[in-house]
């Protein structure tokens, strides 16, 4: 499923696997139990499965999305959750996938449900950080990968608003310890 999503866009090839790995590394750094780390990894791996239901022209658009296109892309977490809910052994990861774009402070910029803080499943809070780190440190059609100093600034600035501070702290510790070695490049 993850490879099916990544195959739709050459710029995101490997994105889902990297988000799964980054998420599980953050979860280990947060000292979560083994079962939860596994759920975080699987949720991270499948976080974008709902993009299967988004037109390629939107996913690969090299320019800024229109309001209508952005509204459509915001449906991918709910689409993904519906796909996963239909598979018995993936049901428990469906809420994690559904809520990986919620904002920790409950801001209306988060979606789909406007959840806040601990109401957001912990794996979704971890994935939000991992997904952002992977996106910022990868080349995209509209920009080159950003350097680590920019990443540190953005993570720190968004801690407590967009992101769970505990997940950010774990990610920052990993990046400070490992720097560029943390990032998995194809």
Short mmCIF file of C-alpha atoms in Angstrom, two decimals:
data_model
loop_
_atom_site.label_atom_id
_atom_site.label_comp_id
_atom_site.label_asym_id
_atom_site.label_seq_id
_atom_site.Cartn_x
_atom_site.Cartn_y
_atom_site.Cartn_z
CA UNK A 1 0.00 0.00 0.00
CA UNK A 2 2.76 2.45 0.91
CA UNK A 3 4.64 1.72 -2.30
CA UNK A 4 1.45 2.24 -4.32
CA UNK A 5 1.21 5.78 -2.94
CA UNK A 6 4.89 6.55 -3.43
CA UNK A 7 4.72 5.25 -7.02
CA UNK A 8 2.28 8.05 -7.91
CA UNK A 9 4.96 10.71 -7.45
CA UNK A 10 8.67 10.23 -8.21
CA UNK A 11 9.57 13.02 -5.78
CA UNK A 12 8.07 11.09 -2.86
CA UNK A 13 9.49 7.66 -3.71
CA UNK A 14 10.55 6.15 -0.40
CA UNK A 15 8.76 8.88 1.60
CA UNK A 16 6.40 6.48 3.38
CA UNK A 17 9.18 4.09 4.39
CA UNK A 18 11.32 6.96 5.70
CA UNK A 19 8.37 8.38 7.68
CA UNK A 20 7.78 4.93 9.18
CA UNK A 21 11.45 4.60 10.16
CA UNK A 22 11.73 8.17 11.48
CA UNK A 23 8.50 7.70 13.45
CA UNK A 24 9.69 4.49 15.07
CA UNK A 25 13.04 6.10 15.94
CA UNK A 26 11.23 9.03 17.58
CA UNK A 27 8.98 6.57 19.47
CA UNK A 28 12.03 4.66 20.75
CA UNK A 29 13.66 7.93 21.79
CA UNK A 30 10.45 8.75 23.70
CA UNK A 31 10.86 5.38 25.47
CA UNK A 32 7.48 4.05 24.32
CA UNK A 33 6.71 0.37 24.75
CA UNK A 34 7.44 -2.12 21.97
CA UNK A 35 3.79 -2.58 20.95
CA UNK A 36 3.29 1.17 20.59
CA UNK A 37 6.55 1.56 18.65
CA UNK A 38 5.30 -1.08 16.21
CA UNK A 39 1.95 0.74 15.83
CA UNK A 40 3.83 4.01 15.25
CA UNK A 41 5.97 2.38 12.55
CA UNK A 42 3.02 0.81 10.70
CA UNK A 43 1.00 4.02 10.98
CA UNK A 44 3.95 6.02 9.65
CA UNK A 45 4.42 3.60 6.80
CA UNK A 46 0.74 3.89 5.83
CA UNK A 47 0.13 7.54 6.79
CA UNK A 48 -0.40 8.71 3.20
CA UNK A 49 -2.32 5.69 1.85
CA UNK A 50 -5.34 7.96 1.33
CA UNK A 51 -3.42 9.82 -1.39
CA UNK A 52 -4.43 6.92 -3.63
CA UNK A 53 -7.77 8.75 -3.83
CA UNK A 54 -6.24 12.12 -4.80
CA UNK A 55 -5.75 12.99 -8.50
CA UNK A 56 -2.15 12.75 -9.72
CA UNK A 57 -2.33 16.28 -11.12
CA UNK A 58 -2.72 17.61 -7.58
CA UNK A 59 -0.09 15.36 -6.00
CA UNK A 60 2.55 16.23 -8.60
CA UNK A 61 1.65 19.88 -9.14
CA UNK A 62 4.89 21.89 -9.07
CA UNK A 63 3.12 25.11 -8.04
CA UNK A 64 1.10 26.25 -5.06
CA UNK A 65 -2.24 24.45 -4.74
CA UNK A 66 -5.45 26.40 -5.27
CA UNK A 67 -7.89 26.58 -2.34
CA UNK A 68 -10.03 23.92 -4.02
CA UNK A 69 -7.02 21.62 -4.56
CA UNK A 70 -5.86 22.13 -0.98
CA UNK A 71 -9.33 21.23 0.30
CA UNK A 72 -9.17 18.04 -1.75
CA UNK A 73 -5.68 17.09 -0.49
CA UNK A 74 -6.98 17.54 3.07
CA UNK A 75 -9.28 14.56 2.51
CA UNK A 76 -6.40 12.07 2.20
CA UNK A 77 -6.15 11.21 5.94
CA UNK A 78 -9.86 10.33 6.14
CA UNK A 79 -9.65 8.37 2.87
CA UNK A 80 -6.68 6.47 4.28
CA UNK A 81 -8.50 5.71 7.52
CA UNK A 82 -11.49 4.34 5.59
CA UNK A 83 -9.18 2.08 3.56
CA UNK A 84 -7.44 0.77 6.70
CA UNK A 85 -10.64 0.30 8.72
CA UNK A 86 -11.74 -2.27 6.15
CA UNK A 87 -8.72 -4.48 6.97
CA UNK A 88 -9.16 -6.18 10.36
CA UNK A 89 -5.49 -6.23 11.40
CA UNK A 90 -5.00 -2.55 10.39
CA UNK A 91 -8.05 -1.12 12.17
CA UNK A 92 -6.02 0.06 15.15
CA UNK A 93 -3.76 2.20 12.94
CA UNK A 94 -6.68 3.86 11.12
CA UNK A 95 -7.14 6.64 13.75
CA UNK A 96 -3.39 7.30 13.71
CA UNK A 97 -3.46 7.77 9.94
CA UNK A 98 -6.65 9.81 10.08
CA UNK A 99 -5.25 12.36 12.53
CA UNK A 100 -1.62 12.82 11.43
CA UNK A 101 -2.36 16.36 10.17
CA UNK A 102 -4.04 17.62 13.35
CA UNK A 103 -2.32 20.49 15.13
CA UNK A 104 -1.33 19.92 18.73
CA UNK A 105 -2.88 23.24 19.83
CA UNK A 106 -6.21 22.40 18.15
CA UNK A 107 -5.74 25.12 15.53
CA UNK A 108 -8.12 25.14 12.58
CA UNK A 109 -5.06 24.59 10.38
CA UNK A 110 -5.12 20.99 11.58
CA UNK A 111 -7.45 18.50 9.97
CA UNK A 112 -9.69 16.56 9.60
CA UNK A 113 -11.32 16.85 13.04
CA UNK A 114 -9.60 19.75 14.80
CA UNK A 115 -8.43 17.52 17.65
CA UNK A 116 -6.13 18.97 20.30
CA UNK A 117 -3.29 17.69 22.48
CA UNK A 118 -3.79 14.27 24.01
CA UNK A 119 -7.03 13.80 22.04
CA UNK A 120 -4.79 13.23 19.00
CA UNK A 121 -3.57 9.60 19.01
CA UNK A 122 0.07 9.50 20.14
CA UNK A 123 1.26 7.73 16.96
CA UNK A 124 -0.34 10.52 14.89
CA UNK A 125 1.53 13.14 16.94
CA UNK A 126 4.81 11.32 16.33
CA UNK A 127 4.09 10.88 12.61
CA UNK A 128 3.36 14.61 12.24
CA UNK A 129 6.94 15.38 13.30
CA UNK A 130 8.51 12.58 11.24
CA UNK A 131 6.49 13.51 8.14
CA UNK A 132 7.59 17.14 8.41
CA UNK A 133 11.24 16.21 8.94
CA UNK A 134 11.17 13.90 5.92
CA UNK A 135 9.43 16.49 3.73
CA UNK A 136 11.74 19.33 4.74
CA UNK A 137 14.92 17.31 4.22
CA UNK A 138 13.93 15.97 0.78
CA UNK A 139 14.03 17.64 -2.60
CA UNK A 140 10.58 18.58 -3.89
CA UNK A 141 9.46 19.87 -7.29
CA UNK A 142 9.10 23.36 -5.84
CA UNK A 143 12.27 23.51 -3.67
CA UNK A 144 15.50 21.77 -2.69
CA UNK A 145 15.97 19.95 0.62
CA UNK A 146 16.40 22.32 3.54
CA UNK A 147 19.49 22.29 5.78
CA UNK A 148 19.34 20.99 9.35
CA UNK A 149 19.62 24.46 10.92
CA UNK A 150 16.38 25.49 9.17
CA UNK A 151 14.77 22.24 10.32
CA UNK A 152 15.78 22.86 13.96
CA UNK A 153 14.35 26.38 13.78
CA UNK A 154 11.03 25.21 12.31
CA UNK A 155 10.61 22.31 14.73
CA UNK A 156 11.37 24.50 17.73
CA UNK A 157 9.08 27.29 16.51
CA UNK A 158 6.20 24.82 15.96
CA UNK A 159 6.63 22.86 19.19
CA UNK A 160 3.44 23.17 21.23
CA UNK A 161 1.45 24.65 18.35
CA UNK A 162 1.67 22.31 15.37
CA UNK A 163 3.61 19.56 17.12
CA UNK A 164 3.60 17.64 20.40
CA UNK A 165 6.57 19.07 22.35
CA UNK A 166 7.62 15.59 23.53
CA UNK A 167 7.87 14.32 19.95
CA UNK A 168 9.80 17.44 18.90
CA UNK A 169 12.20 17.07 21.83
CA UNK A 170 12.85 13.43 20.89
CA UNK A 171 13.43 14.36 17.23
CA UNK A 172 15.78 17.21 18.13
CA UNK A 173 17.80 14.91 20.43
CA UNK A 174 18.14 12.35 17.61
CA UNK A 175 19.16 14.98 15.06
CA UNK A 176 21.66 16.66 17.39
CA UNK A 177 23.21 13.27 18.19
CA UNK A 178 23.29 11.91 14.63
CA UNK A 179 22.96 15.01 12.41
CA UNK A 180 22.87 14.14 8.68
CA UNK A 181 23.46 10.45 9.49
CA UNK A 182 19.90 10.29 10.84
CA UNK A 183 18.42 11.04 7.43
CA UNK A 184 17.86 7.99 5.23
CA UNK A 185 18.62 8.83 1.64
CA UNK A 186 17.92 6.57 -1.32
#
